[in-house]
Amino acid sequence: MTKLKLGFAGIGRMGTPMVKRLLAAGYSVSVYDTNAAAVSALTMAGAASVKTPAELMGLSDVVLLSLPTPEIVQAVALGPDGLTSGRGAKIVIDLSTTGPRTERQLAQGLKAAGIATVDCPVSGGVGGAEKGTLAMMVACDLSVMETVRPILETLGKPIHVGVEPGMGQMMKVINNLMSVTALSIASEALVLATKAGLDPDVLIEVINSGSGSSNATLTKIPKFVLTRGFDFGFSIGLSAKDIRLCLEESDALGVPMIVGGAVRQLLTVAKSDLGADADLTEIIKPIEGWAGVTVAGAKARG
């Protein structure tokens, strides 16, 4: 079967490896981004480039979005020279994390232009994008799902979570809240252990052998905190945005999120102290400052 022609808007840390995977799978991919250097690198890898999202539509059967904020998603899709200003593609896959309300607004705007929306935020980070192992939370009509499934399976594991736009986003912000909560409590525990004279490497070994283990203790802490590398590849600012979106939904639904509120406070402090572009794993630094200790593994200590 002839592969669908693809457009891709958003060539950042996540978008670039996803485009490379699609090209390697034999798809024709046209790309759009305001970062000329990123676009140039992908054109050298075989992608075509366009000047506007509207142009992207004319070269594509399906357009994928991987953009950093809800405002940028809205502008690229519905703004001047946006996707709805063009003609061609009939399906837009939104891989961004926009929150349920923005996704519903996006879907309404695209539907008015005769375009179906696939609400498909992803989890797994840059490593998952490179390896094609992303968890993909898909909300769309089942018929549309079958059309885009081969595309999504090139990028990771798609799981159909519902048919209404926003359902995928709800699943994603809940996932991200749970993920950053695990990292937050693990960071606090590491600082406490270090202050008490325990070896952080040994602490993580013990935790990962028992009931306190999580993705944070299995991956993020050993690879990016104990090494003092802090290069996980996801910013504190973007994480704060995701948690805000989740808590806005919980407020709207009348569901108290006491622990989630505490995590949001810690992210707010870290963002204020370190800047929005700091790596998420640096969330431990304000806690270290309050306790007067630095958490480092044996290799980082020399």
Tab-separated table of C-alpha atoms in Angstrom:
chain	number	residue	atom	x	y	z
A	1	MET	CA	0.000	0.000	0.000
A	2	THR	CA	1.285	3.452	-0.880
A	3	LYS	CA	2.365	5.333	2.211
A	4	LEU	CA	0.551	8.562	3.046
A	5	LYS	CA	2.425	11.806	2.475
A	6	LEU	CA	3.212	13.460	5.787
A	7	GLY	CA	3.705	17.000	7.018
A	8	PHE	CA	5.398	17.724	10.338
A	9	ALA	CA	5.294	21.024	12.238
A	10	GLY	CA	7.612	21.422	15.205
A	11	ILE	CA	11.205	20.284	14.732
A	12	GLY	CA	12.471	20.411	18.293
A	13	ARG	CA	14.098	17.853	20.570
A	14	MET	CA	11.145	15.505	20.115
A	15	GLY	CA	10.118	16.380	16.565
A	16	THR	CA	13.519	15.898	14.956
A	17	PRO	CA	13.995	12.226	15.916
A	18	MET	CA	10.370	11.482	15.058
A	19	VAL	CA	10.811	12.907	11.559
A	20	LYS	CA	13.988	10.879	11.127
A	21	ARG	CA	12.122	7.703	12.038
A	22	LEU	CA	9.350	8.494	9.566
A	23	LEU	CA	11.876	9.155	6.800
A	24	ALA	CA	13.687	5.904	7.600
A	25	ALA	CA	10.358	4.068	7.345
A	26	GLY	CA	9.947	5.329	3.786
A	27	TYR	CA	7.484	8.156	4.313
A	28	SER	CA	7.641	11.350	2.290
A	29	VAL	CA	7.848	14.106	4.943
A	30	SER	CA	7.607	17.887	4.571
A	31	VAL	CA	8.598	19.956	7.604
A	32	TYR	CA	7.811	23.368	9.036
A	33	ASP	CA	9.528	25.197	11.887
A	34	THR	CA	10.730	28.715	12.656
A	35	ASN	CA	14.176	27.253	13.467
A	36	ALA	CA	15.915	27.363	10.089
A	37	ALA	CA	18.906	25.324	11.278
A	38	ALA	CA	16.694	22.467	12.458
A	39	VAL	CA	14.771	22.479	9.170
A	40	SER	CA	18.014	22.524	7.172
A	41	ALA	CA	19.349	19.486	9.021
A	42	LEU	CA	16.238	17.501	8.162
A	43	THR	CA	16.190	18.570	4.532
A	44	MET	CA	19.712	17.152	4.302
A	45	ALA	CA	18.246	13.907	5.677
A	46	GLY	CA	15.612	13.807	2.930
A	47	ALA	CA	12.705	15.939	4.116
A	48	ALA	CA	11.146	18.764	2.104
A	49	SER	CA	10.616	22.166	3.730
A	50	VAL	CA	7.882	24.796	3.571
A	51	LYS	CA	7.584	28.413	4.690
A	52	THR	CA	4.154	28.254	6.339
A	53	PRO	CA	1.818	25.683	7.918
A	54	ALA	CA	-0.669	26.429	5.114
A	55	GLU	CA	1.904	25.234	2.560
A	56	LEU	CA	2.407	22.089	4.612
A	57	MET	CA	-1.224	21.149	4.041
A	58	GLY	CA	-0.855	21.167	0.274
A	59	LEU	CA	1.994	18.654	0.340
A	60	SER	CA	0.472	16.265	2.855
A	61	ASP	CA	-2.256	13.710	3.446
A	62	VAL	CA	-1.665	13.819	7.203
A	63	VAL	CA	0.001	16.569	9.266
A	64	LEU	CA	1.662	15.906	12.626
A	65	LEU	CA	2.218	18.612	15.249
A	66	SER	CA	4.889	18.491	17.958
A	67	LEU	CA	4.847	21.958	19.496
A	68	PRO	CA	5.782	23.280	22.949
A	69	THR	CA	2.767	25.280	24.149
A	70	PRO	CA	-1.014	25.437	23.632
A	71	GLU	CA	-0.688	28.956	22.215
A	72	ILE	CA	1.761	27.849	19.527
A	73	VAL	CA	-0.428	24.871	18.611
A	74	GLN	CA	-3.410	27.199	18.153
A	75	ALA	CA	-1.393	29.643	16.051
A	76	VAL	CA	0.104	26.971	13.777
A	77	ALA	CA	-3.226	25.247	13.260
A	78	LEU	CA	-5.781	28.052	13.242
A	79	GLY	CA	-3.877	31.329	12.906
A	80	PRO	CA	-2.959	33.389	9.815
A	81	ASP	CA	-1.211	31.110	7.287
A	82	GLY	CA	-2.080	28.235	9.636
A	83	LEU	CA	-3.160	24.761	8.644
A	84	THR	CA	-6.778	25.785	8.117
A	85	SER	CA	-5.640	28.385	5.593
A	86	GLY	CA	-4.338	25.624	3.333
A	87	ARG	CA	-5.949	22.808	1.419
A	88	GLY	CA	-4.912	19.180	1.204
A	89	ALA	CA	-4.463	17.127	4.370
A	90	LYS	CA	-7.653	15.808	5.972
A	91	ILE	CA	-6.121	14.541	9.233
A	92	VAL	CA	-4.034	16.369	11.835
A	93	ILE	CA	-2.251	14.363	14.550
A	94	ASP	CA	-1.463	16.543	17.558
A	95	LEU	CA	1.473	15.024	19.445
A	96	SER	CA	1.823	18.102	21.657
A	97	THR	CA	0.693	18.455	25.266
A	98	THR	CA	-1.941	21.189	25.107
A	99	GLY	CA	-4.460	20.202	27.766
A	100	PRO	CA	-8.021	18.969	27.167
A	101	ARG	CA	-9.695	22.349	26.691
A	102	THR	CA	-7.228	23.594	24.095
A	103	GLU	CA	-7.452	20.277	22.263
A	104	ARG	CA	-11.228	20.520	22.065
A	105	GLN	CA	-10.925	24.059	20.681
A	106	LEU	CA	-8.344	22.852	18.171
A	107	ALA	CA	-10.596	20.003	17.057
A	108	GLN	CA	-13.546	22.359	16.606
A	109	GLY	CA	-11.487	24.731	14.477
A	110	LEU	CA	-10.111	21.929	12.333
A	111	LYS	CA	-13.530	20.276	11.969
A	112	ALA	CA	-14.935	23.528	10.578
A	113	ALA	CA	-12.312	23.249	7.832
A	114	GLY	CA	-13.171	19.592	7.137
A	115	ILE	CA	-10.126	18.208	8.977
A	116	ALA	CA	-10.207	15.352	11.499
A	117	THR	CA	-8.163	15.624	14.695
A	118	VAL	CA	-6.154	12.836	16.289
A	119	ASP	CA	-5.469	13.851	19.901
A	120	CYS	CA	-2.214	11.976	20.527
A	121	PRO	CA	0.147	13.284	23.213
A	122	VAL	CA	3.203	11.121	23.840
A	123	SER	CA	5.347	10.020	26.758
A	124	GLY	CA	8.856	8.656	26.762
A	125	GLY	CA	11.092	11.650	26.205
A	126	VAL	CA	13.780	12.175	23.611
A	127	GLY	CA	15.090	8.642	24.113
A	128	GLY	CA	11.676	7.195	23.302
A	129	ALA	CA	11.389	9.410	20.227
A	130	GLU	CA	14.768	8.222	18.984
A	131	LYS	CA	14.071	4.539	19.626
A	132	GLY	CA	10.447	4.538	18.475
A	133	THR	CA	9.193	3.426	21.886
A	134	LEU	CA	6.943	6.365	22.783
A	135	ALA	CA	3.732	5.693	24.679
A	136	MET	CA	1.046	7.294	22.513
A	137	MET	CA	-2.342	8.172	24.054
A	138	VAL	CA	-4.729	8.357	21.113
A	139	ALA	CA	-8.230	9.836	21.067
A	140	CYS	CA	-10.077	9.870	17.739
A	141	ASP	CA	-12.725	8.025	15.731
A	142	LEU	CA	-11.860	4.366	15.287
A	143	SER	CA	-11.887	4.685	11.492
A	144	VAL	CA	-9.329	7.496	11.670
A	145	MET	CA	-7.286	5.432	14.121
A	146	GLU	CA	-6.931	2.647	11.582
A	147	THR	CA	-5.780	5.133	8.938
A	148	VAL	CA	-3.037	6.619	11.116
A	149	ARG	CA	-2.043	3.490	13.048
A	150	PRO	CA	0.914	2.602	10.758
A	151	ILE	CA	2.278	6.133	11.166
A	152	LEU	CA	1.965	6.021	14.938
A	153	GLU	CA	3.467	2.537	15.167
A	154	THR	CA	6.595	3.914	13.483
A	155	LEU	CA	6.973	6.241	16.459
A	156	GLY	CA	5.903	4.066	19.373
A	157	LYS	CA	3.049	2.145	20.932
A	158	PRO	CA	-0.348	3.774	20.225
A	159	ILE	CA	-3.125	3.045	22.734
A	160	HIS	CA	-6.645	4.144	21.846
A	161	VAL	CA	-8.040	5.838	24.971
A	162	GLY	CA	-11.294	7.284	23.626
A	163	VAL	CA	-13.039	8.983	20.727
A	164	GLU	CA	-13.462	12.530	22.047
A	165	PRO	CA	-10.762	15.188	21.539
A	166	GLY	CA	-9.165	15.967	24.894
A	167	MET	CA	-9.259	12.413	26.239
A	168	GLY	CA	-5.680	11.776	25.140
A	169	GLN	CA	-4.629	15.081	26.687
A	170	MET	CA	-6.322	14.204	29.984
A	171	MET	CA	-4.482	10.904	30.071
A	172	LYS	CA	-1.174	12.661	29.319
A	173	VAL	CA	-1.360	15.376	31.971
A	174	ILE	CA	-2.326	12.771	34.586
A	175	ASN	CA	0.679	10.680	33.507
A	176	ASN	CA	2.985	13.688	33.709
A	177	LEU	CA	1.710	14.699	37.135
A	178	MET	CA	2.409	11.192	38.438
A	179	SER	CA	5.858	11.180	36.807
A	180	VAL	CA	7.033	14.508	38.219
A	181	THR	CA	5.529	13.623	41.614
A	182	ALA	CA	7.720	10.518	41.716
A	183	LEU	CA	10.759	12.607	40.803
A	184	SER	CA	9.911	15.226	43.439
A	185	ILE	CA	9.583	12.795	46.338
A	186	ALA	CA	12.658	10.856	45.207
A	187	SER	CA	14.615	14.116	45.162
A	188	GLU	CA	13.462	15.005	48.669
A	189	ALA	CA	14.332	11.503	49.880
A	190	LEU	CA	17.822	11.683	48.387
A	191	VAL	CA	18.522	15.002	50.069
A	192	LEU	CA	17.245	13.659	53.387
A	193	ALA	CA	19.372	10.518	53.059
A	194	THR	CA	22.476	12.504	52.193
A	195	LYS	CA	21.915	14.868	55.131
A	196	ALA	CA	21.568	11.804	57.394
A	197	GLY	CA	24.897	10.407	56.173
A	198	LEU	CA	23.574	7.678	53.884
A	199	ASP	CA	25.255	6.944	50.549
A	200	PRO	CA	22.873	8.030	47.714
A	201	ASP	CA	24.050	5.211	45.429
A	202	VAL	CA	23.207	2.670	48.111
A	203	LEU	CA	19.879	4.365	48.827
A	204	ILE	CA	18.829	4.047	45.181
A	205	GLU	CA	19.974	0.418	45.078
A	206	VAL	CA	17.835	-0.364	48.121
A	207	ILE	CA	14.809	1.612	46.921
A	208	ASN	CA	14.904	-0.102	43.542
A	209	SER	CA	14.939	-3.486	45.277
A	210	GLY	CA	11.806	-2.665	47.237
A	211	SER	CA	8.398	-1.080	47.088
A	212	GLY	CA	9.544	2.543	46.726
A	213	SER	CA	10.892	2.184	43.206
A	214	SER	CA	9.593	4.273	40.308
A	215	ASN	CA	10.752	5.478	36.905
A	216	ALA	CA	12.431	8.333	38.766
A	217	THR	CA	14.580	6.009	40.904
A	218	LEU	CA	15.151	3.495	38.123
A	219	THR	CA	16.134	5.962	35.405
A	220	LYS	CA	16.097	9.696	36.067
A	221	ILE	CA	17.959	9.730	39.388
A	222	PRO	CA	20.791	7.309	38.425
A	223	LYS	CA	21.360	8.707	34.933
A	224	PHE	CA	20.821	12.420	35.369
A	225	VAL	CA	20.991	13.377	39.073
A	226	LEU	CA	23.627	11.196	40.731
A	227	THR	CA	25.897	11.903	37.757
A	228	ARG	CA	25.203	15.656	38.186
A	229	GLY	CA	24.661	15.727	34.418
A	230	PHE	CA	21.091	17.077	34.618
A	231	ASP	CA	20.583	16.414	30.913
A	232	PHE	CA	17.335	14.434	30.846
A	233	GLY	CA	16.126	16.735	28.053
A	234	PHE	CA	12.809	18.069	29.369
A	235	SER	CA	12.590	21.529	30.885
A	236	ILE	CA	11.180	22.639	34.220
A	237	GLY	CA	9.102	25.241	32.367
A	238	LEU	CA	7.383	22.639	30.182
A	239	SER	CA	6.779	20.393	33.174
A	240	ALA	CA	5.244	23.295	35.093
A	241	LYS	CA	2.954	23.898	32.116
A	242	ASP	CA	1.834	20.263	32.092
A	243	ILE	CA	1.101	20.269	35.825
A	244	ARG	CA	-0.820	23.534	35.513
A	245	LEU	CA	-2.972	22.001	32.786
A	246	CYS	CA	-3.690	18.955	34.939
A	247	LEU	CA	-4.639	20.989	38.011
A	248	GLU	CA	-6.833	23.300	35.935
A	249	GLU	CA	-8.798	20.233	34.861
A	250	SER	CA	-8.991	18.897	38.401
A	251	ASP	CA	-10.329	22.266	39.587
A	252	ALA	CA	-12.902	22.316	36.789
A	253	LEU	CA	-14.039	18.797	37.701
A	254	GLY	CA	-14.059	19.473	41.437
A	255	VAL	CA	-11.395	16.900	42.280
A	256	PRO	CA	-8.957	17.994	45.024
A	257	MET	CA	-5.294	17.308	44.219
A	258	ILE	CA	-3.452	17.940	47.499
A	259	VAL	CA	-0.224	16.187	46.537
A	260	GLY	CA	-0.416	17.631	43.022
A	261	GLY	CA	-0.660	21.123	44.489
A	262	ALA	CA	2.509	20.543	46.515
A	263	VAL	CA	4.360	19.341	43.421
A	264	ARG	CA	3.224	22.452	41.571
A	265	GLN	CA	4.671	24.597	44.383
A	266	LEU	CA	8.044	22.842	44.142
A	267	LEU	CA	8.103	23.319	40.371
A	268	THR	CA	7.254	26.995	40.798
A	269	VAL	CA	10.172	27.450	43.204
A	270	ALA	CA	12.575	25.556	40.931
A	271	LYS	CA	11.466	27.543	37.890
A	272	SER	CA	11.928	30.815	39.780
A	273	ASP	CA	15.384	29.816	41.082
A	274	LEU	CA	16.794	28.084	38.014
A	275	GLY	CA	14.817	29.450	35.051
A	276	ALA	CA	12.239	27.823	32.805
A	277	ASP	CA	14.895	26.245	30.561
A	278	ALA	CA	16.584	24.321	33.386
A	279	ASP	CA	16.395	20.544	33.107
A	280	LEU	CA	13.547	18.934	35.021
A	281	THR	CA	15.977	16.751	36.975
A	282	GLU	CA	17.430	19.947	38.487
A	283	ILE	CA	14.291	20.121	40.627
A	284	ILE	CA	16.493	18.658	43.377
A	285	LYS	CA	18.684	21.777	43.564
A	286	PRO	CA	16.367	24.023	45.640
A	287	ILE	CA	15.915	21.153	48.111
A	288	GLU	CA	19.689	20.722	48.311
A	289	GLY	CA	20.031	24.444	48.955
A	290	TRP	CA	17.544	24.374	51.815
A	291	ALA	CA	19.276	21.362	53.390
A	292	GLY	CA	22.821	22.544	52.741
A	293	VAL	CA	23.958	19.340	51.018
A	294	THR	CA	24.750	18.193	47.486
A	295	VAL	CA	23.581	14.783	46.272
A	296	ALA	CA	26.107	13.037	44.057
A	297	GLY	CA	26.937	9.468	43.162
A	298	ALA	CA	30.398	7.983	43.630
A	299	LYS	CA	31.455	8.673	40.038
A	300	ALA	CA	30.448	12.327	40.268
A	301	ARG	CA	32.247	12.656	43.599
A	302	GLY	CA	35.403	11.311	41.985
